[in-house]
């Protein structure tokens, strides 16, 4: 199993790169505004930590070997490694509980991303308290690096599943409904995920609580209502799924999750995301100004109500996007339309068969009381057999 790991959060885009795309031009336009030469350089990424000399590559974070201990946890093996952390399979040294431990890389820690920011995921898990959110068992620090001990999952990310081929549309709808459910609970708790994407949706090998097949991971950049946003002024998220208000560095609200869910719905139901571009800046411009392609061009038989809601989820203005309960209602209606109905075969009950036909050739040769007993036994057997056939149909 490999847990999907977040990439390093990029620093804010320079104001010169965003000046030609203002909030006033966020609505779809026939001709996108030009980007000046000063803004055509790639979006700046995280710079090397101060202890890395110019021209030298950053050293790979030290790998902990099996048997090493982090607090009360003993490492079994490495599960995955990303730009922000390494995830290990661990076991509790006293209780034998199996878990996954996410240990932050020291290079990511700094003024914009502190240990408290990394451990924010534990707070969010407790706030949301939903079976679709990974359970966090504890937090701590190892050699100055924060870590999270969390539920160990068996399965693959949705991104890895899609690499094997497209999902049946009814399966895709089930996944979208589960995401609507967990996001609705999160939003009611004042939490916005902020980085919904296929790699942060984990598909379980075996159904979990309530028959759920997915978990929504990586709440590390979630926003909590009523609290200062530690990532304010930064584009924190994945560019394929980022909402226009995140690009403008406006307040990030639950509507940003609805936008990302719309991008993910395009990917699952139509085969590809609504926007693609050769450069990051072109992709951002499409999110801000581009008109998403009609879903009907990729799914000619798409129900009209679903087509309308998919387009509305990608509205440039947050207040124009539908609510999660409305989205879920349309998805359920679509599921009923596209799911094939089972064919039932009706079997007539025994009472519909003329009584004088049942068993006559056999019973005619039996005398008196034996004929009555045998006839009754055969009648009961036929009734039971017919009932079993009706129930099994």
Tab-separated table of N, CA and C in Angstrom, residues 97-235:
chain	number	residue	atom	x	y	z
A	97	UNK	N	-0.457	-2.486	18.077
A	97	UNK	CA	-1.369	-1.852	17.113
A	97	UNK	C	-0.611	-1.430	15.862
A	98	UNK	N	-1.138	-1.793	14.707
A	98	UNK	CA	-0.548	-1.414	13.438
A	98	UNK	C	-1.019	-0.021	13.044
A	99	UNK	N	-0.119	0.773	12.496
A	99	UNK	CA	-0.459	2.145	12.123
A	99	UNK	C	0.445	2.592	10.985
A	100	UNK	N	0.154	3.777	10.466
A	100	UNK	CA	1.023	4.459	9.500
A	100	UNK	C	1.535	5.722	10.174
A	101	UNK	N	2.825	5.984	10.040
A	101	UNK	CA	3.433	7.158	10.671
A	101	UNK	C	3.996	8.068	9.591
A	102	UNK	N	3.499	9.309	9.570
A	102	UNK	CA	3.951	10.300	8.582
A	102	UNK	C	4.938	11.237	9.264
A	103	UNK	N	6.197	11.198	8.827
A	103	UNK	CA	7.280	11.985	9.424
A	103	UNK	C	7.682	13.091	8.458
A	104	UNK	N	7.598	14.346	8.906
A	104	UNK	CA	7.891	15.498	8.047
A	104	UNK	C	9.378	15.562	7.720
A	105	UNK	N	9.689	16.042	6.520
A	105	UNK	CA	11.073	16.327	6.163
A	105	UNK	C	11.484	17.640	6.830
A	106	UNK	N	12.670	17.680	7.350
A	106	UNK	CA	13.140	18.893	8.023
A	106	UNK	C	13.246	20.061	7.052
A	107	UNK	N	13.480	19.773	5.752
A	107	UNK	CA	13.691	20.838	4.774
A	107	UNK	C	12.449	21.682	4.534
A	108	UNK	N	11.251	21.144	4.819
A	108	UNK	CA	10.029	21.902	4.527
A	108	UNK	C	9.681	22.878	5.635
A	109	UNK	N	10.261	22.682	6.823
A	109	UNK	CA	9.878	23.506	7.966
A	109	UNK	C	10.513	24.879	7.867
A	110	UNK	N	9.727	25.893	8.120
A	110	UNK	CA	10.218	27.261	8.045
A	110	UNK	C	9.126	28.219	8.464
A	111	UNK	N	9.300	29.519	8.218
A	111	UNK	CA	8.297	30.507	8.646
A	111	UNK	C	6.918	30.263	8.055
A	112	UNK	N	6.852	29.780	6.773
A	112	UNK	CA	5.557	29.594	6.135
A	112	UNK	C	4.959	28.225	6.402
A	113	UNK	N	5.753	27.284	6.839
A	113	UNK	CA	5.237	25.936	7.095
A	113	UNK	C	5.922	25.408	8.354
A	114	UNK	N	5.214	25.500	9.461
A	114	UNK	CA	5.775	25.134	10.757
A	114	UNK	C	5.300	23.744	11.167
A	115	UNK	N	5.843	23.273	12.291
A	115	UNK	CA	5.398	21.986	12.833
A	115	UNK	C	3.911	22.025	13.145
A	116	UNK	N	3.431	23.175	13.620
A	116	UNK	CA	2.004	23.302	13.936
A	116	UNK	C	1.149	23.165	12.678
A	117	UNK	N	1.645	23.681	11.548
A	117	UNK	CA	0.922	23.533	10.288
A	117	UNK	C	0.839	22.071	9.895
A	118	UNK	N	1.945	21.352	10.066
A	118	UNK	CA	1.975	19.928	9.710
A	118	UNK	C	1.013	19.132	10.593
A	119	UNK	N	0.953	19.457	11.874
A	119	UNK	CA	0.120	18.707	12.811
A	119	UNK	C	-1.345	19.132	12.755
A	120	UNK	N	-1.643	20.106	11.903
A	120	UNK	CA	-3.026	20.574	11.753
A	120	UNK	C	-3.959	19.445	11.341
A	121	UNK	N	-3.420	18.480	10.622
A	121	UNK	CA	-4.236	17.361	10.144
A	121	UNK	C	-4.868	16.599	11.294
A	122	UNK	N	-4.162	16.474	12.427
A	122	UNK	CA	-4.713	15.783	13.589
A	122	UNK	C	-5.909	16.535	14.150
A	123	UNK	N	-5.809	17.855	14.213
A	123	UNK	CA	-6.930	18.658	14.699
A	123	UNK	C	-8.143	18.509	13.795
A	124	UNK	N	-7.896	18.531	12.487
A	124	UNK	CA	-9.000	18.442	11.540
A	124	UNK	C	-9.702	17.099	11.666
A	125	UNK	N	-8.937	16.007	11.831
A	125	UNK	CA	-9.536	14.682	11.957
A	125	UNK	C	-10.485	14.629	13.149
A	126	UNK	N	-10.109	15.276	14.237
A	126	UNK	CA	-10.981	15.290	15.407
A	126	UNK	C	-12.189	16.191	15.201
A	127	UNK	N	-12.015	17.284	14.480
A	127	UNK	CA	-13.136	18.182	14.228
A	127	UNK	C	-14.180	17.538	13.322
A	128	UNK	N	-13.729	16.854	12.277
A	128	UNK	CA	-14.657	16.273	11.310
A	128	UNK	C	-15.295	14.998	11.863
A	129	UNK	N	-14.482	14.102	12.435
A	129	UNK	CA	-14.996	12.887	13.080
A	129	UNK	C	-15.979	12.138	12.174
A	130	UNK	N	-15.469	11.623	11.090
A	130	UNK	CA	-16.294	10.957	10.078
A	130	UNK	C	-15.547	9.721	9.595
A	131	UNK	N	-16.246	8.615	9.307
A	131	UNK	CA	-15.554	7.408	8.845
A	131	UNK	C	-14.824	7.588	7.525
A	132	UNK	N	-15.143	8.649	6.798
A	132	UNK	CA	-14.440	8.924	5.550
A	132	UNK	C	-13.162	9.719	5.733
A	133	UNK	N	-12.814	10.029	6.981
A	133	UNK	CA	-11.580	10.744	7.298
A	133	UNK	C	-10.670	9.803	8.067
A	134	UNK	N	-9.388	9.787	7.722
A	134	UNK	CA	-8.454	8.886	8.363
A	134	UNK	C	-8.335	9.227	9.853
A	135	UNK	N	-8.264	8.198	10.681
A	135	UNK	CA	-8.176	8.376	12.132
A	135	UNK	C	-6.727	8.620	12.540
A	136	UNK	N	-6.508	9.649	13.350
A	136	UNK	CA	-5.167	9.982	13.842
A	136	UNK	C	-5.059	9.528	15.298
A	137	UNK	N	-4.043	8.698	15.587
A	137	UNK	CA	-3.876	8.145	16.924
A	137	UNK	C	-3.031	9.035	17.834
A	138	UNK	N	-2.114	9.796	17.276
A	138	UNK	CA	-1.255	10.612	18.114
A	138	UNK	C	-0.265	11.403	17.289
A	139	UNK	N	0.410	12.327	17.945
A	139	UNK	CA	1.415	13.170	17.305
A	139	UNK	C	2.667	13.189	18.168
A	140	UNK	N	3.738	13.689	17.603
A	140	UNK	CA	4.980	13.799	18.359
A	140	UNK	C	6.059	14.436	17.525
A	141	UNK	N	7.296	14.355	18.019
A	141	UNK	CA	8.442	14.935	17.324
A	141	UNK	C	9.610	13.961	17.406
A	142	UNK	N	10.330	13.839	16.293
A	142	UNK	CA	11.506	12.961	16.232
A	142	UNK	C	12.638	13.744	15.594
A	143	UNK	N	13.707	13.938	16.322
A	143	UNK	CA	14.868	14.735	15.887
A	143	UNK	C	14.434	16.091	15.333
A	144	UNK	N	13.483	16.706	16.015
A	144	UNK	CA	13.018	18.027	15.614
A	144	UNK	C	11.997	18.027	14.500
A	145	UNK	N	11.597	16.870	14.019
A	145	UNK	CA	10.617	16.779	12.935
A	145	UNK	C	9.291	16.249	13.479
A	146	UNK	N	8.178	16.912	13.165
A	146	UNK	CA	6.887	16.449	13.661
A	146	UNK	C	6.434	15.188	12.925
A	147	UNK	N	5.617	14.399	13.608
A	147	UNK	CA	5.056	13.203	12.970
A	147	UNK	C	3.616	13.001	13.424
A	148	UNK	N	2.882	12.275	12.581
A	148	UNK	CA	1.512	11.860	12.862
A	148	UNK	C	1.451	10.344	12.828
A	149	UNK	N	0.851	9.736	13.835
A	149	UNK	CA	0.566	8.294	13.814
A	149	UNK	C	-0.913	8.141	13.495
A	150	UNK	N	-1.210	7.434	12.430
A	150	UNK	CA	-2.586	7.382	11.949
A	150	UNK	C	-2.962	5.966	11.503
A	151	UNK	N	-4.222	5.837	11.199
A	151	UNK	CA	-4.789	4.576	10.721
A	151	UNK	C	-4.034	4.095	9.490
A	152	UNK	N	-3.695	2.805	9.478
A	152	UNK	CA	-3.032	2.230	8.306
A	152	UNK	C	-4.097	1.634	7.385
A	153	UNK	N	-4.064	2.043	6.130
A	153	UNK	CA	-5.074	1.629	5.165
A	153	UNK	C	-4.522	0.605	4.189
A	154	UNK	N	-5.406	-0.237	3.684
A	154	UNK	CA	-5.052	-1.214	2.659
A	154	UNK	C	-5.833	-0.884	1.399
A	155	UNK	N	-5.108	-0.575	0.341
A	155	UNK	CA	-5.768	-0.232	-0.905
A	155	UNK	C	-4.861	0.620	-1.776
A	156	UNK	N	-5.473	1.469	-2.619
A	156	UNK	CA	-4.710	2.320	-3.528
A	156	UNK	C	-5.385	3.678	-3.627
A	157	UNK	N	-4.626	4.677	-4.019
A	157	UNK	CA	-5.229	5.980	-4.272
A	157	UNK	C	-6.119	5.886	-5.511
A	158	UNK	N	-7.093	6.784	-5.581
A	158	UNK	CA	-7.972	6.818	-6.751
A	158	UNK	C	-7.165	7.114	-8.012
A	159	UNK	N	-6.115	7.916	-7.881
A	159	UNK	CA	-5.261	8.184	-9.034
A	159	UNK	C	-4.614	6.918	-9.569
A	160	UNK	N	-4.138	6.057	-8.649
A	160	UNK	CA	-3.534	4.790	-9.074
A	160	UNK	C	-4.576	3.876	-9.695
A	161	UNK	N	-5.797	3.890	-9.163
A	161	UNK	CA	-6.866	3.064	-9.734
A	161	UNK	C	-7.167	3.507	-11.164
A	162	UNK	N	-7.212	4.809	-11.410
A	162	UNK	CA	-7.549	5.317	-12.739
A	162	UNK	C	-6.449	5.046	-13.758
A	163	UNK	N	-5.223	4.831	-13.279
A	163	UNK	CA	-4.154	4.474	-14.209
A	163	UNK	C	-4.408	3.125	-14.870
A	164	UNK	N	-5.207	2.284	-14.221
A	164	UNK	CA	-5.545	0.973	-14.779
A	164	UNK	C	-6.718	1.039	-15.751
A	165	UNK	N	-7.342	2.205	-15.866
A	165	UNK	CA	-8.469	2.354	-16.779
A	165	UNK	C	-9.620	3.093	-16.125
A	166	UNK	N	-10.550	3.564	-16.950
A	166	UNK	CA	-11.693	4.313	-16.447
A	166	UNK	C	-12.605	3.423	-15.615
A	167	UNK	N	-13.260	4.011	-14.647
A	167	UNK	CA	-14.208	3.286	-13.807
A	167	UNK	C	-15.580	3.275	-14.468
A	168	UNK	N	-16.387	2.233	-14.208
A	168	UNK	CA	-17.786	2.296	-14.643
A	168	UNK	C	-18.458	3.520	-14.028
A	169	UNK	N	-19.375	4.118	-14.766
A	169	UNK	CA	-19.948	5.383	-14.295
A	169	UNK	C	-20.735	5.207	-13.001
A	170	UNK	N	-21.391	4.059	-12.801
A	170	UNK	CA	-22.116	3.901	-11.538
A	170	UNK	C	-21.148	3.812	-10.358
A	171	UNK	N	-19.964	3.211	-10.574
A	171	UNK	CA	-18.941	3.181	-9.525
A	171	UNK	C	-18.403	4.583	-9.266
A	172	UNK	N	-18.178	5.343	-10.322
A	172	UNK	CA	-17.707	6.721	-10.164
A	172	UNK	C	-18.716	7.550	-9.378
A	173	UNK	N	-19.997	7.346	-9.627
A	173	UNK	CA	-21.022	8.087	-8.902
A	173	UNK	C	-21.014	7.716	-7.427
A	174	UNK	N	-20.805	6.437	-7.108
A	174	UNK	CA	-20.730	6.023	-5.700
A	174	UNK	C	-19.582	6.751	-4.994
A	175	UNK	N	-18.441	6.858	-5.665
A	175	UNK	CA	-17.293	7.562	-5.067
A	175	UNK	C	-17.627	9.032	-4.858
A	176	UNK	N	-18.243	9.667	-5.837
A	176	UNK	CA	-18.606	11.083	-5.717
A	176	UNK	C	-19.612	11.294	-4.584
A	177	UNK	N	-20.544	10.368	-4.423
A	177	UNK	CA	-21.516	10.479	-3.334
A	177	UNK	C	-20.825	10.369	-1.973
A	178	UNK	N	-19.844	9.470	-1.852
A	178	UNK	CA	-19.114	9.361	-0.594
A	178	UNK	C	-18.333	10.644	-0.299
A	179	UNK	N	-17.775	11.255	-1.334
A	179	UNK	CA	-17.057	12.513	-1.139
A	179	UNK	C	-18.013	13.641	-0.755
A	180	UNK	N	-19.186	13.677	-1.363
A	180	UNK	CA	-20.193	14.669	-0.960
A	180	UNK	C	-20.532	14.509	0.514
A	181	UNK	N	-20.655	13.276	0.951
A	181	UNK	CA	-21.016	12.997	2.342
A	181	UNK	C	-19.952	13.511	3.312
A	182	UNK	N	-18.691	13.154	3.076
A	182	UNK	CA	-17.640	13.553	4.010
A	182	UNK	C	-17.406	15.060	3.957
A	183	UNK	N	-17.493	15.660	2.775
A	183	UNK	CA	-17.301	17.111	2.669
A	183	UNK	C	-18.435	17.875	3.349
A	184	UNK	N	-19.651	17.357	3.253
A	184	UNK	CA	-20.775	18.034	3.898
A	184	UNK	C	-20.594	18.057	5.415
A	185	UNK	N	-20.114	16.940	5.981
A	185	UNK	CA	-19.856	16.891	7.425
A	185	UNK	C	-18.707	17.836	7.782
A	186	UNK	N	-17.653	17.842	6.959
A	186	UNK	CA	-16.509	18.721	7.217
A	186	UNK	C	-16.924	20.187	7.179
A	187	UNK	N	-17.696	20.569	6.179
A	187	UNK	CA	-18.122	21.964	6.057
A	187	UNK	C	-19.016	22.368	7.221
A	188	UNK	N	-19.861	21.453	7.684
A	188	UNK	CA	-20.699	21.751	8.846
A	188	UNK	C	-19.853	21.971	10.093
A	189	UNK	N	-18.669	21.343	10.135
A	189	UNK	CA	-17.752	21.524	11.259
A	189	UNK	C	-16.835	22.729	11.069
A	190	UNK	N	-17.021	23.461	9.978
A	190	UNK	CA	-16.214	24.645	9.725
A	190	UNK	C	-14.881	24.364	9.065
A	191	UNK	N	-14.750	23.213	8.405
A	191	UNK	CA	-13.477	22.815	7.808
A	191	UNK	C	-13.611	22.747	6.288
A	192	UNK	N	-12.673	23.381	5.588
A	192	UNK	CA	-12.572	23.283	4.132
A	192	UNK	C	-11.305	22.510	3.798
A	193	UNK	N	-11.416	21.453	3.010
A	193	UNK	CA	-10.261	20.601	2.718
A	193	UNK	C	-9.181	21.363	1.964
A	194	UNK	N	-9.540	21.973	0.840
A	194	UNK	CA	-8.616	22.833	0.116
A	194	UNK	C	-7.680	22.156	-0.857
A	195	UNK	N	-7.664	20.822	-0.899
A	195	UNK	CA	-6.762	20.138	-1.837
A	195	UNK	C	-7.364	18.812	-2.284
A	196	UNK	N	-8.630	18.851	-2.677
A	196	UNK	CA	-9.312	17.655	-3.151
A	196	UNK	C	-8.785	17.289	-4.539
A	197	UNK	N	-8.355	16.036	-4.709
A	197	UNK	CA	-7.857	15.543	-5.988
A	197	UNK	C	-7.849	14.019	-5.935
A	198	UNK	N	-7.617	13.377	-7.078
A	198	UNK	CA	-7.700	11.916	-7.128
A	198	UNK	C	-6.646	11.254	-6.246
A	199	UNK	N	-5.477	11.877	-6.100
A	199	UNK	CA	-4.426	11.272	-5.292
A	199	UNK	C	-4.690	11.389	-3.797
A	200	UNK	N	-5.654	12.224	-3.392
A	200	UNK	CA	-6.013	12.337	-1.993
A	200	UNK	C	-7.275	11.564	-1.637
A	201	UNK	N	-7.794	10.812	-2.606
A	201	UNK	CA	-8.920	9.915	-2.356
A	201	UNK	C	-8.378	8.493	-2.356
A	202	UNK	N	-8.536	7.799	-1.237
A	202	UNK	CA	-7.973	6.460	-1.087
A	202	UNK	C	-9.097	5.435	-1.215
A	203	UNK	N	-8.909	4.469	-2.110
A	203	UNK	CA	-9.898	3.426	-2.352
A	203	UNK	C	-9.485	2.182	-1.569
A	204	UNK	N	-10.331	1.763	-0.638
A	204	UNK	CA	-10.022	0.644	0.248
A	204	UNK	C	-10.200	-0.689	-0.462
A	205	UNK	N	-9.335	-1.648	-0.105
A	205	UNK	CA	-9.487	-3.004	-0.635
A	205	UNK	C	-10.769	-3.650	-0.131
A	206	UNK	N	-11.107	-3.410	1.137
A	206	UNK	CA	-12.310	-3.952	1.751
A	206	UNK	C	-13.153	-2.797	2.288
A	207	UNK	N	-14.485	-2.882	2.143
A	207	UNK	CA	-15.333	-1.798	2.641
A	207	UNK	C	-15.115	-1.559	4.129
A	208	UNK	N	-15.145	-0.289	4.508
A	208	UNK	CA	-14.973	0.076	5.904
A	208	UNK	C	-16.310	0.264	6.587
A	209	UNK	N	-16.345	1.140	7.599
A	209	UNK	CA	-17.553	1.383	8.377
A	209	UNK	C	-18.676	1.875	7.466
A	210	UNK	N	-19.869	1.271	7.620
A	210	UNK	CA	-21.010	1.671	6.812
A	210	UNK	C	-20.903	1.288	5.355
A	211	UNK	N	-19.963	0.377	5.023
A	211	UNK	CA	-19.794	-0.041	3.638
A	211	UNK	C	-19.026	0.935	2.786
A	212	UNK	N	-18.381	1.948	3.405
A	212	UNK	CA	-17.637	2.936	2.635
A	212	UNK	C	-16.443	2.295	1.929
A	213	UNK	N	-16.175	2.771	0.709
A	213	UNK	CA	-15.036	2.265	-0.054
A	213	UNK	C	-13.919	3.290	-0.191
A	214	UNK	N	-14.106	4.508	0.341
A	214	UNK	CA	-13.088	5.547	0.164
A	214	UNK	C	-12.808	6.271	1.472
A	215	UNK	N	-11.621	6.880	1.534
A	215	UNK	CA	-11.217	7.799	2.598
A	215	UNK	C	-10.649	9.042	1.928
A	216	UNK	N	-10.975	10.199	2.470
A	216	UNK	CA	-10.411	11.456	1.972
A	216	UNK	C	-9.207	11.811	2.835
A	217	UNK	N	-8.024	11.850	2.217
A	217	UNK	CA	-6.771	12.023	2.948
A	217	UNK	C	-6.237	13.443	2.843
A	218	UNK	N	-5.134	13.681	3.560
A	218	UNK	CA	-4.306	14.881	3.457
A	218	UNK	C	-5.089	16.171	3.725
A	219	UNK	N	-5.419	16.367	4.986
A	219	UNK	CA	-6.101	17.586	5.423
A	219	UNK	C	-5.093	18.605	5.948
A	220	UNK	N	-3.840	18.482	5.547
A	220	UNK	CA	-2.781	19.329	6.092
A	220	UNK	C	-2.908	20.793	5.753
A	221	UNK	N	-3.577	21.144	4.639
A	221	UNK	CA	-3.730	22.565	4.298
A	221	UNK	C	-5.187	22.993	4.446
A	222	UNK	N	-5.957	22.241	5.234
A	222	UNK	CA	-7.363	22.590	5.449
A	222	UNK	C	-7.486	23.935	6.158
A	223	UNK	N	-8.553	24.634	5.845
A	223	UNK	CA	-8.869	25.896	6.525
A	223	UNK	C	-9.952	25.631	7.563
A	224	UNK	N	-9.808	26.250	8.725
A	224	UNK	CA	-10.770	26.094	9.807
A	224	UNK	C	-11.438	27.441	10.032
A	225	UNK	N	-12.759	27.464	9.945
A	225	UNK	CA	-13.502	28.715	10.082
A	225	UNK	C	-13.227	29.357	11.444
A	226	UNK	N	-13.047	30.682	11.428
A	226	UNK	CA	-12.825	31.414	12.661
A	226	UNK	C	-11.387	31.449	13.120
A	227	UNK	N	-10.487	30.797	12.376
A	227	UNK	CA	-9.065	30.792	12.727
A	227	UNK	C	-8.255	31.458	11.626
A	228	UNK	N	-7.123	31.997	11.991
A	228	UNK	CA	-6.233	32.586	10.998
A	228	UNK	C	-5.778	31.519	10.006
A	229	UNK	N	-5.716	31.898	8.749
A	229	UNK	CA	-5.272	30.988	7.703
A	229	UNK	C	-3.747	31.077	7.585
A	230	UNK	N	-3.020	30.013	7.985
A	230	UNK	CA	-1.551	30.095	7.916
A	230	UNK	C	-1.025	30.141	6.495
A	231	UNK	N	-1.870	29.832	5.515
A	231	UNK	CA	-1.431	29.812	4.117
A	231	UNK	C	-1.986	30.995	3.329
A	232	UNK	N	-2.492	31.979	4.034
A	232	UNK	CA	-3.063	33.141	3.351
A	232	UNK	C	-1.988	33.834	2.507
A	233	UNK	N	-2.348	34.229	1.298
A	233	UNK	CA	-1.401	34.861	0.395
A	233	UNK	C	-0.630	33.867	-0.447
A	234	UNK	N	-0.942	32.566	-0.293
A	234	UNK	CA	-0.265	31.529	-1.073
A	234	UNK	C	-1.288	30.749	-1.886
A	235	UNK	N	-0.858	30.240	-3.034
A	235	UNK	CA	-1.686	29.303	-3.781
A	235	UNK	C	-1.353	27.925	-3.244
